[in-house]
mmCIF file with all atom_site columns, C-alpha atoms in Angstrom:
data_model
loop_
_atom_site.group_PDB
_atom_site.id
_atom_site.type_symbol
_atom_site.label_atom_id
_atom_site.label_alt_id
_atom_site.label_comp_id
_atom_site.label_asym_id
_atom_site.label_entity_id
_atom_site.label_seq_id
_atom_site.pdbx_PDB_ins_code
_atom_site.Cartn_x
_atom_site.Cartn_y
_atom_site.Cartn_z
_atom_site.occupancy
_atom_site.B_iso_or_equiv
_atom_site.pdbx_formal_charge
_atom_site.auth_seq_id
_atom_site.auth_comp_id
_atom_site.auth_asym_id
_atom_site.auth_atom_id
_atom_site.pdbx_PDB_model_num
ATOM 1   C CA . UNK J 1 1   ? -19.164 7.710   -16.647 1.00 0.00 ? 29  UNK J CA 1
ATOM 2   C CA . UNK J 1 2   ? -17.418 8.330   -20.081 1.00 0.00 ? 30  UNK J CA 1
ATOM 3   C CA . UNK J 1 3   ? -20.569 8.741   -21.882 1.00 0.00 ? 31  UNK J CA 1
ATOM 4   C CA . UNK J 1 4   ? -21.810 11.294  -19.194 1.00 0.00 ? 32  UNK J CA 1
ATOM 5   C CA . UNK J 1 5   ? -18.618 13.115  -19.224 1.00 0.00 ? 33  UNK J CA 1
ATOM 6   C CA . UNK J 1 6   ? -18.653 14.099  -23.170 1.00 0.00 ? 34  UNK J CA 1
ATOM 7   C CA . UNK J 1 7   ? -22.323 14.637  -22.648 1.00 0.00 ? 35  UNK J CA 1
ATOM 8   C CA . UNK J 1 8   ? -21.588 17.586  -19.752 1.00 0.00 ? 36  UNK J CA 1
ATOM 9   C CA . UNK J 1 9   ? -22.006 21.136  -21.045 1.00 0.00 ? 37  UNK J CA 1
ATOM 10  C CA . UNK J 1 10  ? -18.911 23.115  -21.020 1.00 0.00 ? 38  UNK J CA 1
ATOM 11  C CA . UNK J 1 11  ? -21.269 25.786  -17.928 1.00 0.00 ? 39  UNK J CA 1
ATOM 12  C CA . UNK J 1 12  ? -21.345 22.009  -15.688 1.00 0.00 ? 40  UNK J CA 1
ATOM 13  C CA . UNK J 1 13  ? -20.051 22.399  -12.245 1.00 0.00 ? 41  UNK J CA 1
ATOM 14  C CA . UNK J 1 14  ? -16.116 21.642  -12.040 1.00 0.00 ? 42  UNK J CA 1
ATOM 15  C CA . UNK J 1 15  ? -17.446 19.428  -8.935  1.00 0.00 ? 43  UNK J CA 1
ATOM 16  C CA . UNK J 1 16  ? -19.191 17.214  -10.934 1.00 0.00 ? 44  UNK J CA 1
ATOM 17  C CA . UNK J 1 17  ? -17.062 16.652  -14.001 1.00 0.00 ? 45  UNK J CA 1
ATOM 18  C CA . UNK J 1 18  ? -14.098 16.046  -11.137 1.00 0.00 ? 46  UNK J CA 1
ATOM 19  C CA . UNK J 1 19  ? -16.686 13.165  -9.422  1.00 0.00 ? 47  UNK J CA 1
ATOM 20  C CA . UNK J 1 20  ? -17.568 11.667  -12.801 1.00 0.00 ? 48  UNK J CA 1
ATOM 21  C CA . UNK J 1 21  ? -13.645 11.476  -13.669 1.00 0.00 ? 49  UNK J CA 1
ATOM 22  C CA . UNK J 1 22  ? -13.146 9.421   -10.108 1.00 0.00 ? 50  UNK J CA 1
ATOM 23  C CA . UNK J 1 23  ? -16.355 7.350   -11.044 1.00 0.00 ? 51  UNK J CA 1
ATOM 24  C CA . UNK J 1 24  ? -14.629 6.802   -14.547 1.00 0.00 ? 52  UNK J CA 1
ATOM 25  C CA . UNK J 1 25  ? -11.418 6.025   -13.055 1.00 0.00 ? 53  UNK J CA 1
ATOM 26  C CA . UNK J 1 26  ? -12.145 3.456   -10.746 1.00 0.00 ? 54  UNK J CA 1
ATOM 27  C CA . UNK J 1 27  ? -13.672 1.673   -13.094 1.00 0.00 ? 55  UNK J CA 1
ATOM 28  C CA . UNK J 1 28  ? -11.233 1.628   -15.591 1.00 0.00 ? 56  UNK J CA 1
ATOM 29  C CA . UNK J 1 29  ? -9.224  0.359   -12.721 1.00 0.00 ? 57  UNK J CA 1
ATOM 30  C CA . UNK J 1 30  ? -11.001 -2.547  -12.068 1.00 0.00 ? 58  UNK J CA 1
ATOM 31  C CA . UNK J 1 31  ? -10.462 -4.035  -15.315 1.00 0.00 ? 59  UNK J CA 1
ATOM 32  C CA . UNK J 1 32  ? -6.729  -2.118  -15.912 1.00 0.00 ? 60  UNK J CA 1
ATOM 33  C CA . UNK J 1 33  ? -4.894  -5.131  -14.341 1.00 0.00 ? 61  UNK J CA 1
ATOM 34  C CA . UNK J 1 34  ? -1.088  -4.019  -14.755 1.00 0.00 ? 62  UNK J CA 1
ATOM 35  C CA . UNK J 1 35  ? -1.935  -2.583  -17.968 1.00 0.00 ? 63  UNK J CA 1
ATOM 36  C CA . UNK J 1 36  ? 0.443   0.069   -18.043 1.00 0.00 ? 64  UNK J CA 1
ATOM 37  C CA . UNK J 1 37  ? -1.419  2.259   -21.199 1.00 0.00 ? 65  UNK J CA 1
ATOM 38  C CA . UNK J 1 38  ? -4.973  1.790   -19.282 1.00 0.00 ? 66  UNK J CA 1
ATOM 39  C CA . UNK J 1 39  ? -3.383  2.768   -15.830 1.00 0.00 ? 67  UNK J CA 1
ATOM 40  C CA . UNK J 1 40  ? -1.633  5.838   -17.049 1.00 0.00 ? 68  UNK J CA 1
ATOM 41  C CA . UNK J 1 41  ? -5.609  6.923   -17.807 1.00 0.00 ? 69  UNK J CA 1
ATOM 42  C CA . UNK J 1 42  ? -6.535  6.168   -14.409 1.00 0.00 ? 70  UNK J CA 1
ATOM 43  C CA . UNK J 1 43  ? -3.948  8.337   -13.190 1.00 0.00 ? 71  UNK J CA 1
ATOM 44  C CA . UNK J 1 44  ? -4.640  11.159  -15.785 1.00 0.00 ? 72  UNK J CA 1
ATOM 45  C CA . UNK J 1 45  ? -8.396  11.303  -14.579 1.00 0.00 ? 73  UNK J CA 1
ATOM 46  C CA . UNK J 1 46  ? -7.556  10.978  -10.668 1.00 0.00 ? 74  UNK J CA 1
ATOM 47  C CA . UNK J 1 47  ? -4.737  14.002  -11.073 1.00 0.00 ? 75  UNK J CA 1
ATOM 48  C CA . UNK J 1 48  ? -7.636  16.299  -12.811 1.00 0.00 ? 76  UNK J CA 1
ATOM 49  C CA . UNK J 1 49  ? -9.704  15.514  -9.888  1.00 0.00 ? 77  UNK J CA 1
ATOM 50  C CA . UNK J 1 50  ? -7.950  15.961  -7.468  1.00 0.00 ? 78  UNK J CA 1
ATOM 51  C CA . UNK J 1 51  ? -6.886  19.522  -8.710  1.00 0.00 ? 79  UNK J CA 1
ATOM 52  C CA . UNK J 1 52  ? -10.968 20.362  -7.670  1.00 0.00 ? 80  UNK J CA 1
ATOM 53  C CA . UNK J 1 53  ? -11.592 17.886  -4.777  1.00 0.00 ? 81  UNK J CA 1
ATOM 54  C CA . UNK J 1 54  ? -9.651  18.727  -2.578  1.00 0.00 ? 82  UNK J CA 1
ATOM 55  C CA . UNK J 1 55  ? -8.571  17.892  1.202   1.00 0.00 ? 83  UNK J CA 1
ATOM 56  C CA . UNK J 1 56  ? -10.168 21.215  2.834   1.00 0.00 ? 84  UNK J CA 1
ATOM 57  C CA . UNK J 1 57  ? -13.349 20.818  1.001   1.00 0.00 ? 85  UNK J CA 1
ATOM 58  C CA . UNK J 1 58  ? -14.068 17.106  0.220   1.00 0.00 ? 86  UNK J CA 1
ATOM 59  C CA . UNK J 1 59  ? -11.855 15.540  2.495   1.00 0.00 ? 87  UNK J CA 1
ATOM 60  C CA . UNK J 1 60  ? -13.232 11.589  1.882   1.00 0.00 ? 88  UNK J CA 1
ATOM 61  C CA . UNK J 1 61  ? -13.014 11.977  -1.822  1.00 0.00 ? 89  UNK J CA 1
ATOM 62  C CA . UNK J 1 62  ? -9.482  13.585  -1.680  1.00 0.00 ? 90  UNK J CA 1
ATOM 63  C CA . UNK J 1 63  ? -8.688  10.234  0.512   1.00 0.00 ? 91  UNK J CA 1
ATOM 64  C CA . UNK J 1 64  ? -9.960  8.119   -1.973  1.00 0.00 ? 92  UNK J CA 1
ATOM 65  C CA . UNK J 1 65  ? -8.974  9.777   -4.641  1.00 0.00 ? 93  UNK J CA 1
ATOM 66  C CA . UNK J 1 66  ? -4.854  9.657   -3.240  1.00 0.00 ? 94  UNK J CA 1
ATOM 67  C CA . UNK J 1 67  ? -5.504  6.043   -2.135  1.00 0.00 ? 95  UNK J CA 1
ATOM 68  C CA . UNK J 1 68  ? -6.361  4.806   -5.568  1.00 0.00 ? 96  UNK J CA 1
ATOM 69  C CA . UNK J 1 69  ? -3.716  6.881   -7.560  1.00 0.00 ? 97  UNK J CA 1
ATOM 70  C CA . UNK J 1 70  ? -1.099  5.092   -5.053  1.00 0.00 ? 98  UNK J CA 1
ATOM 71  C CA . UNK J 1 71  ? -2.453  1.734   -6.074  1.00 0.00 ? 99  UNK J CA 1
ATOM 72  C CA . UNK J 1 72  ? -2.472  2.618   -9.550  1.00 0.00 ? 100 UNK J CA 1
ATOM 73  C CA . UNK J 1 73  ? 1.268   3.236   -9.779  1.00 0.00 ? 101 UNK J CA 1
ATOM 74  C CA . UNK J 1 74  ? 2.326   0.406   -7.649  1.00 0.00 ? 102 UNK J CA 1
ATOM 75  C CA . UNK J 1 75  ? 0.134   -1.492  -9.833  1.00 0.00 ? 103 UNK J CA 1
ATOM 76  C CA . UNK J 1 76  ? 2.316   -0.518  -13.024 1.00 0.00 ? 104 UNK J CA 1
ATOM 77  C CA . UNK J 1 77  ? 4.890   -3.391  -14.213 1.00 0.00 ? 105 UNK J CA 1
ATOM 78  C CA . UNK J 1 78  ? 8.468   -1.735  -12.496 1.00 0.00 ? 106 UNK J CA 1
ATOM 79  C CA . UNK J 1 79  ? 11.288  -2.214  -14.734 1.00 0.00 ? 107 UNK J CA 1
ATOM 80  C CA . UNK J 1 80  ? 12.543  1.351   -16.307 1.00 0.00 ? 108 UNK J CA 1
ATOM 81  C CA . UNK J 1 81  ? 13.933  4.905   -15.325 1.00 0.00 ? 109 UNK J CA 1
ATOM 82  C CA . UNK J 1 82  ? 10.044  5.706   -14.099 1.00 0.00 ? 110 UNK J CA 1
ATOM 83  C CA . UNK J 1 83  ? 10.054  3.502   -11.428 1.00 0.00 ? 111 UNK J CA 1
ATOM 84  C CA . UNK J 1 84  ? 11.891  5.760   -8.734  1.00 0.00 ? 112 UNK J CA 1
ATOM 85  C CA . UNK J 1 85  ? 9.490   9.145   -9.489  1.00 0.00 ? 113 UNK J CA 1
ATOM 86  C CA . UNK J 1 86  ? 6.346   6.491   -9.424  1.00 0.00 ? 114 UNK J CA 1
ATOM 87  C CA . UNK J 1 87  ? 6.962   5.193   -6.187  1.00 0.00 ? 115 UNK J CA 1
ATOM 88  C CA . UNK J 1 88  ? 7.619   8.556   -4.974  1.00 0.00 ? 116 UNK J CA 1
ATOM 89  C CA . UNK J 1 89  ? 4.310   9.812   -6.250  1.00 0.00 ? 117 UNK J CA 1
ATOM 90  C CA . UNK J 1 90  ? 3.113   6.888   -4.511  1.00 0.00 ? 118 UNK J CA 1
ATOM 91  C CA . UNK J 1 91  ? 4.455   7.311   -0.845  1.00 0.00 ? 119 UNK J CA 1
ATOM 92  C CA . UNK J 1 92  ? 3.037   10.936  -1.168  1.00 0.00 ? 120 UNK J CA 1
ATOM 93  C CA . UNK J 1 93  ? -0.691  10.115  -2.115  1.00 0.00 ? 121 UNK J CA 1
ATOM 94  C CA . UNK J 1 94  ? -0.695  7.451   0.375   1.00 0.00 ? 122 UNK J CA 1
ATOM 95  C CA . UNK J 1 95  ? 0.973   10.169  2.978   1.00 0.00 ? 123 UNK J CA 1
ATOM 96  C CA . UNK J 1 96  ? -1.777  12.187  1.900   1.00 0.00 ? 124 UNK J CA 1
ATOM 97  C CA . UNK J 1 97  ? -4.610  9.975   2.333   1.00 0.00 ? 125 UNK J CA 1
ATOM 98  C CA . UNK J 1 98  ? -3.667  8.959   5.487   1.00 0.00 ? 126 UNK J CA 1
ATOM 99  C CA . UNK J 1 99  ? -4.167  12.927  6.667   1.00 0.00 ? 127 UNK J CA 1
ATOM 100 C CA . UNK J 1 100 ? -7.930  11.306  6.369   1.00 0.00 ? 128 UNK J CA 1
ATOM 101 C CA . UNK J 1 101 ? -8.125  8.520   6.909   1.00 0.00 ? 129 UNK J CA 1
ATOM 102 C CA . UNK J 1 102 ? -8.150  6.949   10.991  1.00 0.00 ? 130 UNK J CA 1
ATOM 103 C CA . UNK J 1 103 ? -8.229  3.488   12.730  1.00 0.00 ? 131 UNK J CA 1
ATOM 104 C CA . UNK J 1 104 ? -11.304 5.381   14.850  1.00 0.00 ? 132 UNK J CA 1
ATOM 105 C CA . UNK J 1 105 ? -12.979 6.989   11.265  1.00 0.00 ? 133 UNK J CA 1
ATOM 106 C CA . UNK J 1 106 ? -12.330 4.869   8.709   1.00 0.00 ? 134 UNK J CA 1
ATOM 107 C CA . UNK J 1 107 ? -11.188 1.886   9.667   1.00 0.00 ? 135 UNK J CA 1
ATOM 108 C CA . UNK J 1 108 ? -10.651 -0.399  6.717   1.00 0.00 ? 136 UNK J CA 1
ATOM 109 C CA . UNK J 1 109 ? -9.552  2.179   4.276   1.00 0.00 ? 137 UNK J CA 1
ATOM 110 C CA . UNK J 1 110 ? -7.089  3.177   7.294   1.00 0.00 ? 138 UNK J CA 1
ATOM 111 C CA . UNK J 1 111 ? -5.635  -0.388  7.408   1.00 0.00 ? 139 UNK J CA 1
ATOM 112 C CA . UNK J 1 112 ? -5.316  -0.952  3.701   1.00 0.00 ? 140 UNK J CA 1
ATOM 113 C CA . UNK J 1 113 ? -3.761  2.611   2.754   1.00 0.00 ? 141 UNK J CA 1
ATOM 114 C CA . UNK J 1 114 ? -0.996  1.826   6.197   1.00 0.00 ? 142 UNK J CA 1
ATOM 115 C CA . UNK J 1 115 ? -0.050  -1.826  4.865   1.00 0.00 ? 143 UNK J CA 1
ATOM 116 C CA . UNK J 1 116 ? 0.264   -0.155  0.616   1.00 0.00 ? 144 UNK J CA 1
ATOM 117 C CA . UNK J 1 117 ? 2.836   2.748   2.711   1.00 0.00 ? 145 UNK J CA 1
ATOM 118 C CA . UNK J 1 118 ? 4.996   0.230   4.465   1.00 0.00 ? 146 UNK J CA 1
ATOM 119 C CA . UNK J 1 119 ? 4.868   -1.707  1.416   1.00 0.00 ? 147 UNK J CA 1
ATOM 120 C CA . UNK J 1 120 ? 5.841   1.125   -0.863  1.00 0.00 ? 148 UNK J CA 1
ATOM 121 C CA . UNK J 1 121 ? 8.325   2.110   1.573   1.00 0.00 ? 149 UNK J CA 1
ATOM 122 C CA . UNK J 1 122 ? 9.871   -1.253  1.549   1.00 0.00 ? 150 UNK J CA 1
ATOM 123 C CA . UNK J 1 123 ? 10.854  -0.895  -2.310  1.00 0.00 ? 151 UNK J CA 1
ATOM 124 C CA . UNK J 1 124 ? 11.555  2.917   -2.155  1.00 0.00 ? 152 UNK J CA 1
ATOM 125 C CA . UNK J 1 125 ? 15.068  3.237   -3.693  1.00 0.00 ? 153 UNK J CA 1
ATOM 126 C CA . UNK J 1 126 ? 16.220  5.955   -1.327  1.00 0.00 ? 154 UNK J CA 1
ATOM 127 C CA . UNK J 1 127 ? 19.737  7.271   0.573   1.00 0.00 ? 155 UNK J CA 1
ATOM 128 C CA . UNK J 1 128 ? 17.648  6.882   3.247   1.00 0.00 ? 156 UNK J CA 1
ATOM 129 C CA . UNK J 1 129 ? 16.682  3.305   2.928   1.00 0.00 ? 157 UNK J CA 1
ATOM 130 C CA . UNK J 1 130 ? 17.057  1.913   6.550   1.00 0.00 ? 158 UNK J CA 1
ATOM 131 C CA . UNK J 1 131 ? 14.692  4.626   8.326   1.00 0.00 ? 159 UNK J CA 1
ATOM 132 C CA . UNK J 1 132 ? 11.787  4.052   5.629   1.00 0.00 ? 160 UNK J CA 1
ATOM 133 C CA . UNK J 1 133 ? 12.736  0.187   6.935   1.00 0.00 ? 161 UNK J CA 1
ATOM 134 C CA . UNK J 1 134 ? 11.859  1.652   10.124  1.00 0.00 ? 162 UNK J CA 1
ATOM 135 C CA . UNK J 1 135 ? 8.918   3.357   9.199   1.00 0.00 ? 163 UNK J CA 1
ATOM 136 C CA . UNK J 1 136 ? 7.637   0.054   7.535   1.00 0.00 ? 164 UNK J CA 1
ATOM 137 C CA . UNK J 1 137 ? 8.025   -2.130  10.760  1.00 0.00 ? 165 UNK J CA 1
ATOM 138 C CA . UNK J 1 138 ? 6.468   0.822   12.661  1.00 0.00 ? 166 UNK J CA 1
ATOM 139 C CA . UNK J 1 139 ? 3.194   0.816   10.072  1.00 0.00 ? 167 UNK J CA 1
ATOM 140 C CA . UNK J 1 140 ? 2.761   -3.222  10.427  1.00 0.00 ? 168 UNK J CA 1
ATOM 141 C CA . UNK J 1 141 ? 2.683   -2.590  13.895  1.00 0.00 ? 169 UNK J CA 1
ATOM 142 C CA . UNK J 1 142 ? -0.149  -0.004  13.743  1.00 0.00 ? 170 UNK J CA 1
ATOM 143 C CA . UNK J 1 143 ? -2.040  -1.982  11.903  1.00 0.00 ? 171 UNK J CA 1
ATOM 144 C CA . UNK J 1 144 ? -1.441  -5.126  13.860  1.00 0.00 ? 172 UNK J CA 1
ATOM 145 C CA . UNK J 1 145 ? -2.721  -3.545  17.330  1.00 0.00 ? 173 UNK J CA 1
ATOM 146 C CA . UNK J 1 146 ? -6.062  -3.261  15.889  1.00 0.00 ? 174 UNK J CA 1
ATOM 147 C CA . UNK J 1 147 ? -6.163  -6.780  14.117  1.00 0.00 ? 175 UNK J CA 1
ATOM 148 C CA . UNK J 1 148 ? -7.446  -9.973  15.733  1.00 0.00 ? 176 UNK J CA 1
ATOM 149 C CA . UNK J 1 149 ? -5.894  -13.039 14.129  1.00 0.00 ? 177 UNK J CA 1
ATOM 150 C CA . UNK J 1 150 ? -8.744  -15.167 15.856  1.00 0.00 ? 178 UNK J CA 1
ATOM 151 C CA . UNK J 1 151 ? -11.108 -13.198 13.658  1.00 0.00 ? 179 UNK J CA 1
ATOM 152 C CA . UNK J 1 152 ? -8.667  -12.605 10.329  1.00 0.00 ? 180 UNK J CA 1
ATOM 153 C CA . UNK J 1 153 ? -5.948  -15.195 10.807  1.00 0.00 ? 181 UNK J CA 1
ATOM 154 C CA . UNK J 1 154 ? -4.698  -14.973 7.061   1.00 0.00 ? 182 UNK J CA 1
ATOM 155 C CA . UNK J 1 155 ? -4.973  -11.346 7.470   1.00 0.00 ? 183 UNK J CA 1
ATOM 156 C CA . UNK J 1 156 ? -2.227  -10.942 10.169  1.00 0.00 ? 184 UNK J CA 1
ATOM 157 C CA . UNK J 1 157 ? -0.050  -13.623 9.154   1.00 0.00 ? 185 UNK J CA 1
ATOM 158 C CA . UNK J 1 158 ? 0.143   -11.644 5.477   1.00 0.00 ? 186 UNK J CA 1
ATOM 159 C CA . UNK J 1 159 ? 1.544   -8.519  7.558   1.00 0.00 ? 187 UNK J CA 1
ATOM 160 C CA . UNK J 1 160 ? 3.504   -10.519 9.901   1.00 0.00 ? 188 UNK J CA 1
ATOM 161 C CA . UNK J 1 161 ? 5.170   -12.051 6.822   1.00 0.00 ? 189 UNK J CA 1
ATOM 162 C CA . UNK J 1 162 ? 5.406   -8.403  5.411   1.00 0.00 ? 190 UNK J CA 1
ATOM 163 C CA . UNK J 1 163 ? 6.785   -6.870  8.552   1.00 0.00 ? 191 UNK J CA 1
ATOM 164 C CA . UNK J 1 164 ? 9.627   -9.608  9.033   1.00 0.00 ? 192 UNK J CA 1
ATOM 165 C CA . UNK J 1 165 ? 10.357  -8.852  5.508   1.00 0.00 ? 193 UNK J CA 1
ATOM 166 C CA . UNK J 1 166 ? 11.403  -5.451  6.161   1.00 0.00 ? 194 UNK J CA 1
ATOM 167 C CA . UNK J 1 167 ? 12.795  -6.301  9.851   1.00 0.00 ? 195 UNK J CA 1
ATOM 168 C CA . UNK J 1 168 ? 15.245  -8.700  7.514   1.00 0.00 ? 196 UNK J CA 1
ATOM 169 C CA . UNK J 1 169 ? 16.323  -5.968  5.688   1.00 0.00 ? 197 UNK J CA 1
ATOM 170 C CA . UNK J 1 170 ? 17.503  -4.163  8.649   1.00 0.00 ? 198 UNK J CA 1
ATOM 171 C CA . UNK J 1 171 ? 18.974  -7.123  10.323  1.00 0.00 ? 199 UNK J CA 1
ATOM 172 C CA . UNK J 1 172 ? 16.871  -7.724  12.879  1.00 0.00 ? 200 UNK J CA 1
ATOM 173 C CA . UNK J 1 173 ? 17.208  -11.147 11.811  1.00 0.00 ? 201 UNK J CA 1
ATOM 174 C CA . UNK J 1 174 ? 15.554  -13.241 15.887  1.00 0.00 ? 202 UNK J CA 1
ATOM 175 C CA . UNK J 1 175 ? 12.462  -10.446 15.352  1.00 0.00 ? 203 UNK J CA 1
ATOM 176 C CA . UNK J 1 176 ? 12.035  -11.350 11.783  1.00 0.00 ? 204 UNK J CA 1
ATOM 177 C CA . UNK J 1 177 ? 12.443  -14.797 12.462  1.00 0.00 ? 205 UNK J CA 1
ATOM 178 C CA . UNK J 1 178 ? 9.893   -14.920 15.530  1.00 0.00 ? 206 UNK J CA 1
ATOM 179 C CA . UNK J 1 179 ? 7.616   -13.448 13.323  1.00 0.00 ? 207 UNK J CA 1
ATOM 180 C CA . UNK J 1 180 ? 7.621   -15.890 10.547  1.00 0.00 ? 208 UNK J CA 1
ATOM 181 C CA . UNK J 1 181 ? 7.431   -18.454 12.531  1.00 0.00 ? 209 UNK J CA 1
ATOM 182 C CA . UNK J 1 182 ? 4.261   -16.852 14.311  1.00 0.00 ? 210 UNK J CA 1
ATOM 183 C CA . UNK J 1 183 ? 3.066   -16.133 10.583  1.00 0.00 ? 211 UNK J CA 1
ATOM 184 C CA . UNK J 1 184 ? 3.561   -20.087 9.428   1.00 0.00 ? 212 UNK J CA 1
ATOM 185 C CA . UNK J 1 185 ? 1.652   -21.150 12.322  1.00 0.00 ? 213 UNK J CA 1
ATOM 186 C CA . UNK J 1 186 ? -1.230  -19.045 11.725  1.00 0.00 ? 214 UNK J CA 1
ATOM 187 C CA . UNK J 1 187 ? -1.132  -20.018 7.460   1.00 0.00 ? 215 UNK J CA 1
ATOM 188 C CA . UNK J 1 188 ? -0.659  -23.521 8.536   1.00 0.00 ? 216 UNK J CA 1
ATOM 189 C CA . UNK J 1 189 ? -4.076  -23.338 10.771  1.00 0.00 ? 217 UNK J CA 1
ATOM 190 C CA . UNK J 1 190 ? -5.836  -21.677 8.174   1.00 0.00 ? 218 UNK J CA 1
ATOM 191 C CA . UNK J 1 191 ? -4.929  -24.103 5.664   1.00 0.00 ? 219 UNK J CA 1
ATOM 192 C CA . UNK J 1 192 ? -3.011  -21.611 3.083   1.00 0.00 ? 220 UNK J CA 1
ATOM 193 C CA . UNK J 1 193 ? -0.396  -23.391 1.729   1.00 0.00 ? 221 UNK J CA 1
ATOM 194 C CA . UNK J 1 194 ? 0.911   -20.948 -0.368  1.00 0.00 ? 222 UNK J CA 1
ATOM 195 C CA . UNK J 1 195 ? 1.511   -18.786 2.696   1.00 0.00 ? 223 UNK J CA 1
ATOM 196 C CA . UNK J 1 196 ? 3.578   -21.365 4.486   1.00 0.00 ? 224 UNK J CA 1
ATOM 197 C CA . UNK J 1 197 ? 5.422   -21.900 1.565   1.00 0.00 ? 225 UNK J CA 1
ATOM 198 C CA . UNK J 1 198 ? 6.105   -17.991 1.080   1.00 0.00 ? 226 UNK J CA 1
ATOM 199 C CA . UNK J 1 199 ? 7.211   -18.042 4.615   1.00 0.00 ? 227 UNK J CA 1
ATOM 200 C CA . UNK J 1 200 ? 9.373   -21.469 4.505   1.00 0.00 ? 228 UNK J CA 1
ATOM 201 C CA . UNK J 1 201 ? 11.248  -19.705 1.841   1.00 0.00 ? 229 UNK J CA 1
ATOM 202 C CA . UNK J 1 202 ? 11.887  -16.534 3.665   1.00 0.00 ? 230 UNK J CA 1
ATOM 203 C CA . UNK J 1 203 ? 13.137  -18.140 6.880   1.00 0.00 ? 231 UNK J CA 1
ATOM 204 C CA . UNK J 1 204 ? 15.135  -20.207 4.721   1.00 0.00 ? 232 UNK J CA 1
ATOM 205 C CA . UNK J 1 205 ? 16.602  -16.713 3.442   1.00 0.00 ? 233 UNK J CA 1
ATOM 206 C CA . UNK J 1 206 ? 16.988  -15.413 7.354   1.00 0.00 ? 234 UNK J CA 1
ATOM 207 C CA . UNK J 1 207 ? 18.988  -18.309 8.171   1.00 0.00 ? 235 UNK J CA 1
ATOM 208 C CA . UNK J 1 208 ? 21.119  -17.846 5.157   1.00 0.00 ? 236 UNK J CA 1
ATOM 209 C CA . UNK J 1 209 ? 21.603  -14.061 6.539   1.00 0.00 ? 237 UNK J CA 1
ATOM 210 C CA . UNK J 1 210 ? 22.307  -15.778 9.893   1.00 0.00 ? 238 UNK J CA 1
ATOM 211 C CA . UNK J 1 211 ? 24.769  -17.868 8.786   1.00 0.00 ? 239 UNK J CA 1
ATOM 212 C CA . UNK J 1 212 ? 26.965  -14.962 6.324   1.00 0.00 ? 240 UNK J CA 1
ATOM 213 C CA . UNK J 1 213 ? 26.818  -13.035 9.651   1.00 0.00 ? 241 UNK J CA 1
ATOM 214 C CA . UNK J 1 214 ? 28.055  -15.534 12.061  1.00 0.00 ? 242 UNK J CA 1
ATOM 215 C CA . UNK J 1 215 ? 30.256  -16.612 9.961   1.00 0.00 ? 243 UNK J CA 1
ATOM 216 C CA . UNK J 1 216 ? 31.957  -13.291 9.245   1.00 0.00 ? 244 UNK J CA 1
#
């Protein structure tokens, strides 16, 4: 894709310089890791395309295109002033993509974009904190109604986990704990160690919550 890019005459359709930058991009996403440098290219070629594909006239690539900037910033090690503005930027292209994107249309894309939202949301620094809380929960839920965890056990327990994260945040400390517990069970009979672990140590941080509260 960078080869054909420099080779494009200056008279080449803006359509297909802004497809060759999204070709270009994703695949210097696939090797970008959390290399911030190499991710900051991904997001320079996704912001030029987007500028020509857009949502009223190529509606899937506009999707993909919002999806994959998202996952490039939350991608990008957090740890300075940026980190607020990038999450932001973040929420929105996921917001956006999700104008596309449908449980009935696309249904994977759908599920993946909804869990990287809640997620986002859950790390947001906002004055508004406890409704994106809300939101989260809300988005887990969504995606769980059209999950089976007979078919994708590992799947479900991952957003259960997720979703009692968020539902400890707010203090909803039985719901959170029901759904760890439903969460260990279903790592446990998958044979995912790490994810009963992950959970272990968040109920052990629930009951901790329990206790400052009761004991207050």
């Amino acid at each position: 894709a960078d080869a054909a890019i420099k080779a494009l005459p200056l008279s080449a359709p803006t359509e297909l310089r802004a497809e060759l930058q999204v070709a270009r991009a994703l695949a210097r996403q696939e090797l970008a890791g959390d290399n911030k440098g190499a991710l900051l290219a991904v997001v320079a070629d996704l912001t030029e395309a987007v500028k020509v594909l857009r949502e009223d006239t190529h509606p899937e690539l506009f999707a993909v295109i919002n999806q994959q900037l998202a996952l490039a910033y939350l991608m990008m090690p957090m740890g300075d002033d940026g980190d607020r503005i990038r999450l932001g930027v973040a929420v929105t292209s996921l917001r956006a993509a999700l104008r596309v994107f449908t449980p009935q249309t696309h249904p994977g894309a759908w599920a993946t974009t909804q869990v990287n939202l809640a997620n986002a949301l859950q790390y947001l620094p906002s004055a508004h904190q406890e409704s994106n809380l809300d939101e989260a929960v809300q988005l887990y839920e969504e995606v769980l109604s059209y999950r089976d965890e007979q078919v994708d056990p590992v799947g479900v327990a991952r957003i259960l986990t997720n979703q009692a994260n968020a539902l400890g945040h707010l203090g909803v400390l039985d719901d959170a704990t029901e759904r760890l517990e439903h969460a260990r069970r279903l790592f446990a009979s998958a044979g995912d160690e790490g994810g009963v672990q992950a959970v272990d140590e968040l109920l052990a941080e629930v009951a901790e919550a329990r206790a400052r509260r009761d004991g207050a």
